[in-house]
PDB file of C-alpha atoms in Angstrom:
ATOM      1  CA  UNK A  91      74.919 -30.371 -65.414  1.00 59.00           C
ATOM      2  CA  UNK A  92      71.961 -31.906 -67.710  1.00 65.00           C
ATOM      3  CA  UNK A  93      71.319 -33.995 -65.056  1.00 70.00           C
ATOM      4  CA  UNK A  94      70.501 -31.050 -62.673  1.00 76.00           C
ATOM      5  CA  UNK A  95      68.468 -29.471 -65.231  1.00 71.00           C
ATOM      6  CA  UNK A  96      66.737 -32.351 -66.387  1.00 75.00           C
ATOM      7  CA  UNK A  97      65.897 -32.359 -62.362  1.00 77.00           C
ATOM      8  CA  UNK A  98      64.528 -28.656 -62.261  1.00 75.00           C
ATOM      9  CA  UNK A  99      62.509 -29.308 -65.316  1.00 77.00           C
ATOM     10  CA  UNK A 100      61.138 -32.738 -63.985  1.00 76.00           C
ATOM     11  CA  UNK A 101      60.078 -30.498 -60.611  1.00 77.00           C
ATOM     12  CA  UNK A 102      58.410 -27.948 -62.559  1.00 76.00           C
ATOM     13  CA  UNK A 103      56.269 -29.827 -64.044  1.00 79.00           C
ATOM     14  CA  UNK A 104      55.495 -31.785 -61.500  1.00 78.00           C
ATOM     15  CA  UNK A 105      54.279 -28.468 -60.305  1.00 82.00           C
ATOM     16  CA  UNK A 106      52.542 -26.942 -62.807  1.00 77.00           C
ATOM     17  CA  UNK A 107      50.681 -30.791 -63.096  1.00 73.00           C
ATOM     18  CA  UNK A 108      49.485 -30.679 -59.099  1.00 78.00           C
ATOM     19  CA  UNK A 109      48.797 -26.395 -59.739  1.00 75.00           C
ATOM     20  CA  UNK A 110      46.378 -27.340 -62.450  1.00 74.00           C
ATOM     21  CA  UNK A 111      45.028 -31.133 -60.700  1.00 75.00           C
ATOM     22  CA  UNK A 112      43.933 -28.651 -57.810  1.00 72.00           C
ATOM     23  CA  UNK A 113      42.590 -26.310 -59.822  1.00 74.00           C
ATOM     24  CA  UNK A 114      40.635 -29.447 -61.269  1.00 82.00           C
ATOM     25  CA  UNK A 115      38.946 -30.601 -58.743  1.00 84.00           C
ATOM     26  CA  UNK A 116      37.051 -29.083 -56.028  1.00 86.00           C
ATOM     27  CA  UNK A 117      34.830 -29.893 -53.394  1.00 87.00           C
ATOM     28  CA  UNK A 118      31.327 -28.585 -52.202  1.00 90.00           C
ATOM     29  CA  UNK A 119      30.788 -28.165 -48.775  1.00 91.00           C
ATOM     30  CA  UNK A 120      27.655 -28.193 -46.984  1.00 91.00           C
ATOM     31  CA  UNK A 121      25.305 -26.039 -47.184  1.00 90.00           C
ATOM     32  CA  UNK A 122      27.403 -24.032 -50.341  1.00 93.00           C
ATOM     33  CA  UNK A 123      26.785 -24.204 -53.975  1.00 94.00           C
ATOM     34  CA  UNK A 124      29.365 -23.141 -56.122  1.00 93.00           C
ATOM     35  CA  UNK A 125      28.598 -21.309 -59.713  1.00 93.00           C
ATOM     36  CA  UNK A 126      30.354 -22.628 -62.436  1.00 93.00           C
ATOM     37  CA  UNK A 127      31.635 -21.314 -66.117  1.00 92.00           C
ATOM     38  CA  UNK A 128      32.641 -22.610 -68.846  1.00 90.00           C
ATOM     39  CA  UNK A 129      34.363 -20.168 -71.411  1.00 89.00           C
ATOM     40  CA  UNK A 130      32.717 -17.425 -69.413  1.00 87.00           C
ATOM     41  CA  UNK A 131      28.716 -18.906 -70.098  1.00 91.00           C
ATOM     42  CA  UNK A 132      27.286 -20.204 -67.418  1.00 92.00           C
ATOM     43  CA  UNK A 133      27.562 -24.144 -67.213  1.00 92.00           C
ATOM     44  CA  UNK A 134      26.243 -25.100 -64.007  1.00 92.00           C
ATOM     45  CA  UNK A 135      25.553 -25.561 -60.104  1.00 92.00           C
ATOM     46  CA  UNK A 136      28.236 -27.227 -58.115  1.00 92.00           C
ATOM     47  CA  UNK A 137      26.126 -28.070 -54.717  1.00 92.00           C
ATOM     48  CA  UNK A 138      27.831 -30.639 -52.253  1.00 91.00           C
ATOM     49  CA  UNK A 139      30.247 -32.829 -52.932  1.00 89.00           C
ATOM     50  CA  UNK A 140      33.048 -33.863 -55.466  1.00 89.00           C
ATOM     51  CA  UNK A 141      33.657 -31.893 -59.013  1.00 88.00           C
ATOM     52  CA  UNK A 142      36.009 -31.763 -61.772  1.00 87.00           C
ATOM     53  CA  UNK A 143      36.492 -28.294 -63.708  1.00 87.00           C
ATOM     54  CA  UNK A 144      38.175 -28.828 -66.976  1.00 86.00           C
ATOM     55  CA  UNK A 145      41.590 -26.275 -66.959  1.00 82.00           C
ATOM     56  CA  UNK A 146      41.789 -23.325 -68.489  1.00 81.00           C
ATOM     57  CA  UNK A 147      38.244 -23.114 -69.447  1.00 87.00           C
ATOM     58  CA  UNK A 148      35.974 -24.456 -65.955  1.00 87.00           C
ATOM     59  CA  UNK A 149      36.538 -21.539 -63.676  1.00 88.00           C
ATOM     60  CA  UNK A 150      33.781 -20.918 -59.845  1.00 90.00           C
ATOM     61  CA  UNK A 151      32.648 -17.656 -61.054  1.00 90.00           C
ATOM     62  CA  UNK A 152      30.385 -17.438 -57.101  1.00 90.00           C
ATOM     63  CA  UNK A 153      30.684 -19.190 -53.719  1.00 92.00           C
ATOM     64  CA  UNK A 154      27.368 -18.790 -52.736  1.00 92.00           C
ATOM     65  CA  UNK A 155      25.982 -19.729 -48.899  1.00 93.00           C
ATOM     66  CA  UNK A 156      22.704 -21.386 -49.090  1.00 93.00           C
ATOM     67  CA  UNK A 157      22.026 -20.561 -44.995  1.00 93.00           C
ATOM     68  CA  UNK A 158      19.744 -18.395 -43.645  1.00 93.00           C
ATOM     69  CA  UNK A 159      21.569 -14.875 -43.971  1.00 92.00           C
ATOM     70  CA  UNK A 160      20.629 -11.767 -41.650  1.00 93.00           C
ATOM     71  CA  UNK A 161      21.691  -8.284 -42.828  1.00 92.00           C
ATOM     72  CA  UNK A 162      20.690  -5.381 -40.601  1.00 90.00           C
ATOM     73  CA  UNK A 163      19.972  -1.575 -41.994  1.00 89.00           C
ATOM     74  CA  UNK A 164      21.179   1.672 -40.628  1.00 87.00           C
ATOM     75  CA  UNK A 165      18.663   3.686 -39.676  1.00 88.00           C
ATOM     76  CA  UNK A 166      16.105   5.417 -41.863  1.00 86.00           C
ATOM     77  CA  UNK A 167      14.788   8.545 -42.666  1.00 89.00           C
ATOM     78  CA  UNK A 168      10.529   8.134 -43.406  1.00 90.00           C
ATOM     79  CA  UNK A 169       7.719  10.710 -42.871  1.00 89.00           C
ATOM     80  CA  UNK A 170       4.035   9.491 -41.749  1.00 88.00           C
ATOM     81  CA  UNK A 171       0.648  10.778 -42.544  1.00 88.00           C
ATOM     82  CA  UNK A 172       0.168  13.366 -40.512  1.00 85.00           C
ATOM     83  CA  UNK A 173       4.144  14.921 -41.976  1.00 87.00           C
ATOM     84  CA  UNK A 174       5.942  13.492 -38.798  1.00 85.00           C
ATOM     85  CA  UNK A 175      10.060  12.356 -39.389  1.00 87.00           C
ATOM     86  CA  UNK A 176      11.092  10.005 -37.629  1.00 88.00           C
ATOM     87  CA  UNK A 177      13.631   7.206 -38.160  1.00 89.00           C
ATOM     88  CA  UNK A 178      12.806   3.395 -38.533  1.00 90.00           C
ATOM     89  CA  UNK A 179      15.812   0.380 -38.998  1.00 89.00           C
ATOM     90  CA  UNK A 180      14.726  -2.660 -39.988  1.00 91.00           C
ATOM     91  CA  UNK A 181      16.539  -6.094 -40.041  1.00 93.00           C
ATOM     92  CA  UNK A 182      15.736  -8.547 -43.012  1.00 94.00           C
ATOM     93  CA  UNK A 183      16.268 -12.833 -42.947  1.00 94.00           C
ATOM     94  CA  UNK A 184      16.535 -13.976 -45.792  1.00 94.00           C
ATOM     95  CA  UNK A 185      18.296 -17.451 -47.750  1.00 94.00           C
ATOM     96  CA  UNK A 186      19.379 -17.556 -51.351  1.00 93.00           C
ATOM     97  CA  UNK A 187      17.432 -20.542 -52.745  1.00 93.00           C
ATOM     98  CA  UNK A 188      18.534 -20.307 -56.465  1.00 93.00           C
ATOM     99  CA  UNK A 189      22.358 -19.174 -56.733  1.00 93.00           C
ATOM    100  CA  UNK A 190      22.187 -19.062 -60.592  1.00 93.00           C
ATOM    101  CA  UNK A 191      19.086 -16.655 -59.836  1.00 92.00           C
ATOM    102  CA  UNK A 192      21.200 -14.730 -57.426  1.00 92.00           C
ATOM    103  CA  UNK A 193      24.870 -14.522 -59.217  1.00 91.00           C
ATOM    104  CA  UNK A 194      22.555 -12.886 -62.328  1.00 91.00           C
ATOM    105  CA  UNK A 195      19.717 -11.354 -61.463  1.00 87.00           C
ATOM    106  CA  UNK A 196      21.370  -8.414 -59.791  1.00 86.00           C
ATOM    107  CA  UNK A 197      24.131  -6.766 -59.457  1.00 86.00           C
ATOM    108  CA  UNK A 198      25.338  -6.112 -55.309  1.00 88.00           C
ATOM    109  CA  UNK A 199      21.776  -8.328 -54.201  1.00 88.00           C
ATOM    110  CA  UNK A 200      22.149  -6.876 -50.387  1.00 88.00           C
ATOM    111  CA  UNK A 201      22.973  -3.874 -51.326  1.00 90.00           C
ATOM    112  CA  UNK A 202      19.756  -3.627 -53.655  1.00 91.00           C
ATOM    113  CA  UNK A 203      17.564  -5.234 -50.655  1.00 91.00           C
ATOM    114  CA  UNK A 204      17.941  -2.447 -48.197  1.00 90.00           C
ATOM    115  CA  UNK A 205      17.533  -0.078 -51.403  1.00 91.00           C
ATOM    116  CA  UNK A 206      14.475  -1.938 -51.624  1.00 91.00           C
ATOM    117  CA  UNK A 207      13.537  -2.218 -47.875  1.00 91.00           C
ATOM    118  CA  UNK A 208      14.161   1.865 -47.773  1.00 91.00           C
ATOM    119  CA  UNK A 209      11.578   2.174 -50.622  1.00 91.00           C
ATOM    120  CA  UNK A 210       8.986  -0.216 -49.065  1.00 91.00           C
ATOM    121  CA  UNK A 211       8.896   0.807 -45.128  1.00 91.00           C
ATOM    122  CA  UNK A 212       8.675   4.536 -46.626  1.00 90.00           C
ATOM    123  CA  UNK A 213       5.588   3.819 -48.620  1.00 91.00           C
ATOM    124  CA  UNK A 214       4.163   1.948 -45.897  1.00 91.00           C
ATOM    125  CA  UNK A 215       4.561   4.484 -42.927  1.00 90.00           C
ATOM    126  CA  UNK A 216       3.508   6.795 -45.814  1.00 89.00           C
ATOM    127  CA  UNK A 217      -0.299   6.009 -45.202  1.00 89.00           C
ATOM    128  CA  UNK A 218      -0.274   5.360 -41.120  1.00 87.00           C
ATOM    129  CA  UNK A 219      -0.168   8.076 -39.080  1.00 87.00           C
ATOM    130  CA  UNK A 220       2.538   8.748 -36.116  1.00 85.00           C
ATOM    131  CA  UNK A 221      -0.153   6.480 -33.715  1.00 83.00           C
ATOM    132  CA  UNK A 222      -0.776   3.746 -35.783  1.00 85.00           C
ATOM    133  CA  UNK A 223       2.678   3.710 -36.378  1.00 85.00           C
ATOM    134  CA  UNK A 224       4.041   3.212 -32.560  1.00 83.00           C
ATOM    135  CA  UNK A 225       1.066   0.315 -32.344  1.00 84.00           C
ATOM    136  CA  UNK A 226       1.481  -1.552 -35.891  1.00 84.00           C
ATOM    137  CA  UNK A 227       4.781  -3.280 -35.623  1.00 87.00           C
ATOM    138  CA  UNK A 228       3.324  -6.472 -36.794  1.00 89.00           C
ATOM    139  CA  UNK A 229       1.549  -5.243 -39.152  1.00 89.00           C
ATOM    140  CA  UNK A 230       3.896  -2.977 -40.764  1.00 90.00           C
ATOM    141  CA  UNK A 231       6.288  -6.607 -40.920  1.00 91.00           C
ATOM    142  CA  UNK A 232       3.992  -8.557 -42.478  1.00 91.00           C
ATOM    143  CA  UNK A 233       3.371  -6.087 -45.238  1.00 91.00           C
ATOM    144  CA  UNK A 234       7.181  -5.733 -45.755  1.00 91.00           C
ATOM    145  CA  UNK A 235       7.779  -9.249 -45.752  1.00 92.00           C
ATOM    146  CA  UNK A 236       5.120  -9.483 -48.042  1.00 92.00           C
ATOM    147  CA  UNK A 237       6.037  -7.029 -50.665  1.00 92.00           C
ATOM    148  CA  UNK A 238      10.242  -8.244 -50.094  1.00 92.00           C
ATOM    149  CA  UNK A 239       9.828 -12.118 -51.046  1.00 91.00           C
ATOM    150  CA  UNK A 240       7.528 -11.076 -53.875  1.00 91.00           C
ATOM    151  CA  UNK A 241      10.095  -8.639 -55.118  1.00 91.00           C
ATOM    152  CA  UNK A 242      13.233 -11.070 -54.316  1.00 91.00           C
ATOM    153  CA  UNK A 243      12.096 -14.170 -56.616  1.00 91.00           C
ATOM    154  CA  UNK A 244      13.519 -12.683 -59.279  1.00 91.00           C
ATOM    155  CA  UNK A 245      16.632 -12.528 -57.565  1.00 91.00           C
ATOM    156  CA  UNK A 246      17.180 -16.334 -56.116  1.00 91.00           C
ATOM    157  CA  UNK A 247      16.371 -15.031 -52.613  1.00 93.00           C
ATOM    158  CA  UNK A 248      13.502 -15.690 -50.173  1.00 93.00           C
ATOM    159  CA  UNK A 249      12.913 -13.566 -47.536  1.00 93.00           C
ATOM    160  CA  UNK A 250      11.489 -14.786 -44.679  1.00 92.00           C
ATOM    161  CA  UNK A 251      11.006 -12.546 -41.590  1.00 92.00           C
ATOM    162  CA  UNK A 252      11.662  -8.239 -41.705  1.00 92.00           C
ATOM    163  CA  UNK A 253      11.705  -6.950 -38.166  1.00 91.00           C
ATOM    164  CA  UNK A 254      11.079  -3.086 -37.431  1.00 90.00           C
ATOM    165  CA  UNK A 255      13.701  -3.017 -35.075  1.00 87.00           C
ATOM    166  CA  UNK A 256      13.356   0.669 -33.783  1.00 86.00           C
ATOM    167  CA  UNK A 257      11.514   3.534 -34.378  1.00 85.00           C
ATOM    168  CA  UNK A 258      12.868   7.022 -33.089  1.00 84.00           C
ATOM    169  CA  UNK A 259      10.197   9.488 -33.800  1.00 84.00           C
ATOM    170  CA  UNK A 260      11.801  12.906 -32.795  1.00 80.00           C
ATOM    171  CA  UNK A 261      12.511  14.581 -29.644  1.00 82.00           C
ATOM    172  CA  UNK A 262       9.939  16.542 -29.221  1.00 78.00           C
ATOM    173  CA  UNK A 263       7.765  14.419 -30.164  1.00 76.00           C
ATOM    174  CA  UNK A 264       9.150  11.553 -27.335  1.00 73.00           C
ATOM    175  CA  UNK A 265       9.162  14.685 -24.897  1.00 78.00           C
ATOM    176  CA  UNK A 266       5.426  14.690 -25.612  1.00 76.00           C
ATOM    177  CA  UNK A 267       4.861  10.694 -25.154  1.00 74.00           C
ATOM    178  CA  UNK A 268       6.732  10.976 -22.034  1.00 77.00           C
ATOM    179  CA  UNK A 269       4.743  13.610 -20.115  1.00 81.00           C
ATOM    180  CA  UNK A 270       1.779  11.635 -21.572  1.00 80.00           C
ATOM    181  CA  UNK A 271       2.829   8.671 -20.475  1.00 80.00           C
ATOM    182  CA  UNK A 272       3.494   9.813 -16.608  1.00 83.00           C
ATOM    183  CA  UNK A 273       0.396  11.760 -17.036  1.00 86.00           C
ATOM    184  CA  UNK A 274      -1.578   8.648 -17.098  1.00 85.00           C
ATOM    185  CA  UNK A 275       0.899   6.725 -15.069  1.00 85.00           C
ATOM    186  CA  UNK A 276      -0.378   9.302 -12.525  1.00 85.00           C
ATOM    187  CA  UNK A 277      -3.970   8.801 -13.822  1.00 87.00           C
ATOM    188  CA  UNK A 278      -4.113   5.231 -13.073  1.00 88.00           C
ATOM    189  CA  UNK A 279      -2.558   5.820  -9.607  1.00 87.00           C
ATOM    190  CA  UNK A 280      -5.219   8.154  -9.118  1.00 88.00           C
ATOM    191  CA  UNK A 281      -7.866   5.827  -9.836  1.00 91.00           C
ATOM    192  CA  UNK A 282      -6.120   2.920  -7.588  1.00 89.00           C
ATOM    193  CA  UNK A 283      -5.899   5.386  -4.787  1.00 88.00           C
ATOM    194  CA  UNK A 284      -9.529   6.036  -4.957  1.00 90.00           C
ATOM    195  CA  UNK A 285     -10.963   3.229  -5.870  1.00 89.00           C
ATOM    196  CA  UNK A 286      -8.980   1.524  -2.844  1.00 88.00           C
ATOM    197  CA  UNK A 287     -10.202   4.735  -0.338  1.00 89.00           C
ATOM    198  CA  UNK A 288     -14.105   3.822  -1.907  1.00 90.00           C
ATOM    199  CA  UNK A 289     -13.106   0.190  -0.796  1.00 89.00           C
ATOM    200  CA  UNK A 290     -12.040   1.272   2.312  1.00 89.00           C
ATOM    201  CA  UNK A 291     -15.056   3.113   3.225  1.00 89.00           C
ATOM    202  CA  UNK A 292     -17.153   0.403   2.129  1.00 91.00           C
ATOM    203  CA  UNK A 293     -15.377  -1.953   4.722  1.00 89.00           C
ATOM    204  CA  UNK A 294     -15.698   0.704   7.637  1.00 89.00           C
ATOM    205  CA  UNK A 295     -19.713   1.115   6.405  1.00 89.00           C
ATOM    206  CA  UNK A 296     -20.538  -2.508   6.098  1.00 88.00           C
ATOM    207  CA  UNK A 297     -18.700  -2.898   9.733  1.00 87.00           C
ATOM    208  CA  UNK A 298     -19.826  -0.070  12.021  1.00 87.00           C
ATOM    209  CA  UNK A 299     -23.201  -1.238  10.809  1.00 88.00           C
ATOM    210  CA  UNK A 300     -22.412  -4.828  11.350  1.00 88.00           C
ATOM    211  CA  UNK A 301     -21.532  -3.371  14.798  1.00 87.00           C
ATOM    212  CA  UNK A 302     -24.370  -1.508  14.949  1.00 90.00           C
ATOM    213  CA  UNK A 303     -26.187  -4.449  14.463  1.00 90.00           C
ATOM    214  CA  UNK A 304     -24.569  -6.310  16.828  1.00 89.00           C
ATOM    215  CA  UNK A 305     -25.413  -4.048  19.797  1.00 88.00           C
ATOM    216  CA  UNK A 306     -28.510  -3.815  19.148  1.00 89.00           C
ATOM    217  CA  UNK A 307     -29.577  -7.313  18.934  1.00 89.00           C
ATOM    218  CA  UNK A 308     -27.544  -7.316  21.935  1.00 88.00           C
ATOM    219  CA  UNK A 309     -29.755  -4.805  23.909  1.00 88.00           C
ATOM    220  CA  UNK A 310     -33.163  -6.399  22.847  1.00 88.00           C
ATOM    221  CA  UNK A 311     -32.230  -9.737  23.753  1.00 88.00           C
ATOM    222  CA  UNK A 312     -30.792  -8.144  27.182  1.00 89.00           C
ATOM    223  CA  UNK A 313     -33.995  -6.431  27.588  1.00 89.00           C
ATOM    224  CA  UNK A 314     -36.197  -9.082  26.452  1.00 90.00           C
ATOM    225  CA  UNK A 315     -33.967 -11.403  29.258  1.00 89.00           C
ATOM    226  CA  UNK A 316     -35.142  -9.029  31.804  1.00 90.00           C
ATOM    227  CA  UNK A 317     -38.625  -8.676  30.727  1.00 89.00           C
ATOM    228  CA  UNK A 318     -38.772 -12.206  31.302  1.00 88.00           C
ATOM    229  CA  UNK A 319     -37.418 -12.422  34.482  1.00 88.00           C
ATOM    230  CA  UNK A 320     -39.783  -8.946  35.847  1.00 85.00           C
ATOM    231  CA  UNK A 321     -42.630 -11.071  34.292  1.00 86.00           C
ATOM    232  CA  UNK A 322     -41.576 -14.756  35.807  1.00 85.00           C
ATOM    233  CA  UNK A 323     -41.287 -13.140  38.723  1.00 86.00           C
ATOM    234  CA  UNK A 324     -44.825 -10.655  39.132  1.00 85.00           C
ATOM    235  CA  UNK A 325     -45.970 -14.407  37.920  1.00 84.00           C
ATOM    236  CA  UNK A 326     -44.245 -16.389  40.966  1.00 85.00           C
ATOM    237  CA  UNK A 327     -45.384 -13.026  43.060  1.00 83.00           C
ATOM    238  CA  UNK A 328     -49.188 -13.900  41.763  1.00 81.00           C
ATOM    239  CA  UNK A 329     -48.786 -17.254  42.553  1.00 84.00           C
ATOM    240  CA  UNK A 330     -48.109 -17.209  46.108  1.00 82.00           C
ATOM    241  CA  UNK A 331     -51.000 -15.124  46.281  1.00 76.00           C
ATOM    242  CA  UNK A 332     -53.548 -17.081  44.727  1.00 80.00           C
ATOM    243  CA  UNK A 333     -51.475 -20.356  47.092  1.00 80.00           C
ATOM    244  CA  UNK A 334     -52.457 -17.235  49.660  1.00 74.00           C
ATOM    245  CA  UNK A 335     -55.967 -16.844  49.385  1.00 74.00           C
ATOM    246  CA  UNK A 336     -56.707 -20.174  48.416  1.00 79.00           C
ATOM    247  CA  UNK A 337     -55.419 -21.482  51.557  1.00 73.00           C
ATOM    248  CA  UNK A 338     -57.573 -18.242  53.471  1.00 72.00           C
ATOM    249  CA  UNK A 339     -60.631 -19.840  51.977  1.00 72.00           C
ATOM    250  CA  UNK A 340     -59.926 -23.690  52.585  1.00 72.00           C
ATOM    251  CA  UNK A 341     -59.767 -22.095  56.511  1.00 68.00           C
ATOM    252  CA  UNK A 342     -62.548 -20.660  56.077  1.00 68.00           C
ATOM    253  CA  UNK A 343     -61.729 -17.708  58.267  1.00 63.00           C
ATOM    254  CA  UNK A 344     -64.564 -16.058  60.429  1.00 61.00           C
ATOM    255  CA  UNK A 345     -65.112 -11.764  60.209  1.00 62.00           C
ATOM    256  CA  UNK A 346     -62.900 -11.550  63.361  1.00 61.00           C
ATOM    257  CA  UNK A 347     -60.076 -12.244  61.301  1.00 61.00           C
ATOM    258  CA  UNK A 348     -61.565 -10.087  57.900  1.00 62.00           C
ATOM    259  CA  UNK A 349     -62.156  -7.275  60.375  1.00 67.00           C
ATOM    260  CA  UNK A 350     -58.058  -7.794  61.682  1.00 65.00           C
ATOM    261  CA  UNK A 351     -56.914  -7.811  58.191  1.00 65.00           C
ATOM    262  CA  UNK A 352     -58.883  -5.014  57.456  1.00 63.00           C
ATOM    263  CA  UNK A 353     -57.397  -3.293  59.885  1.00 63.00           C
ATOM    264  CA  UNK A 354     -53.687  -4.232  59.460  1.00 66.00           C
ATOM    265  CA  UNK A 355     -54.546  -2.450  55.441  1.00 62.00           C
ATOM    266  CA  UNK A 356     -55.360   0.733  57.512  1.00 60.00           C
ATOM    267  CA  UNK A 357     -52.326   0.594  59.073  1.00 63.00           C
ATOM    268  CA  UNK A 358     -50.062  -0.110  56.119  1.00 61.00           C
ATOM    269  CA  UNK A 359     -52.397   3.249  53.911  1.00 58.00           C
ATOM    270  CA  UNK A 360     -51.891   5.137  57.453  1.00 61.00           C
ATOM    271  CA  UNK A 361     -47.925   4.940  56.300  1.00 61.00           C
ATOM    272  CA  UNK A 362     -48.155   6.657  53.349  1.00 58.00           C
ATOM    273  CA  UNK A 363     -48.359   9.887  52.119  1.00 61.00           C
ATOM    274  CA  UNK A 364     -51.800  10.360  51.248  1.00 56.00           C
ATOM    275  CA  UNK A 365     -53.717  12.881  53.816  1.00 60.00           C
ATOM    276  CA  UNK A 366     -57.184  11.406  53.078  1.00 58.00           C
ATOM    277  CA  UNK A 367     -58.219   7.917  53.932  1.00 55.00           C
ATOM    278  CA  UNK A 368     -61.925   6.332  52.617  1.00 58.00           C
ATOM    279  CA  UNK A 369     -62.396   3.952  55.557  1.00 56.00           C
ATOM    280  CA  UNK A 370     -65.473   1.397  54.743  1.00 57.00           C
ATOM    281  CA  UNK A 371     -68.827   1.733  56.882  1.00 56.00           C
ATOM    282  CA  UNK A 372     -68.125  -1.514  58.627  1.00 55.00           C
ATOM    283  CA  UNK A 373     -65.232  -0.331  59.223  1.00 52.00           C
ATOM    284  CA  UNK A 374     -65.723   3.462  61.143  1.00 52.00           C
ATOM    285  CA  UNK A 375     -68.841   1.177  63.076  1.00 53.00           C
ATOM    286  CA  UNK A 376     -65.764  -0.709  64.414  1.00 52.00           C
ATOM    287  CA  UNK A 377     -63.778   2.225  64.803  1.00 50.00           C
ATOM    288  CA  UNK A 378     -66.279   3.996  66.432  1.00 50.00           C
ATOM    289  CA  UNK A 379     -66.583   1.018  69.129  1.00 45.00           C
ATOM    290  CA  UNK A 380     -63.410   1.059  69.938  1.00 48.00           C
ATOM    291  CA  UNK A 381     -63.220   5.265  70.051  1.00 50.00           C
ATOM    292  CA  UNK A 382     -66.123   4.239  72.687  1.00 47.00           C
ATOM    293  CA  UNK A 383     -64.552   1.755  74.577  1.00 42.00           C
ATOM    294  CA  UNK A 384     -61.326   3.620  75.043  1.00 46.00           C
ATOM    295  CA  UNK A 385     -62.957   6.677  76.544  1.00 50.00           C
ATOM    296  CA  UNK A 386     -64.799   4.564  79.174  1.00 44.00           C
ATOM    297  CA  UNK A 387     -61.906   3.087  80.163  1.00 43.00           C
ATOM    298  CA  UNK A 388     -60.832   6.664  80.222  1.00 48.00           C
ATOM    299  CA  UNK A 389     -63.740   8.242  82.315  1.00 50.00           C
ATOM    300  CA  UNK A 390     -63.076   4.861  85.429  1.00 46.00           C
ATOM    301  CA  UNK A 391     -62.154   6.571  88.405  1.00 50.00           C
ATOM    302  CA  UNK A 392     -59.302   5.576  89.904  1.00 46.00           C
ATOM    303  CA  UNK A 393     -58.561   3.046  93.528  1.00 44.00           C
ATOM    304  CA  UNK A 394     -58.034   4.896  95.974  1.00 39.00           C
TER     305      UNK A 394
END
């Protein structure tokens, strides 16, 4: 019986020793830091690796993550400079740089950052009008990051980035903005249609102009070709007539030939529509002689 009690006692003592050893040895993983207190006061910050704590005197007061963290805050009501109330929610990217300050600098750090973000956002938006608020997200983000980073330095927190996630104006403002956007789109559409019609009209006018120029050029070239053809025909006729006269002069015609040609000319004139014909005097004499000969032939007595 005494042996069993001794065994139980040794087992109990072993468990106590193992528990004490387990509570004494601490292994800090990567991207983590442990804040250790000794008898209730800050002692040291344990980074990555193996650390030994004094039992019953040392304890881990806080386990801090050194990774960059993201916190999404609920929408906050803000009022713009022109008295428009809207809802804005933000996203804050931060990182703990000093575990000691983070542990002892402020109570509930995330809640403190949220309240500070809401206050800073109200101050910034209060200096902006509605249109500026909707179009100045980069300015708002930059100013908020600068203010939050400066305010959280005593807490061991580094604010890397602040983003305005959503800006939700009142319903009537949204409807007015939608109408404005619709009117703007319709205006741009009308402008594009007008520019298209203008371009089409210009192209049509230029096409008509070029067509008229081409037709006029074609008519001009056709008339020039016809005139050149007629001129060439006249030149050939006149050359033929000149050659005929030259041949006649070279033949040295007598007066009878000239007289005969005069008769031919009179014959051609008599075929026209003129009622009066002017006959040269020398041809009149010849004509009278011919008439006398004709009368003599007519008055000659017939043979029995």
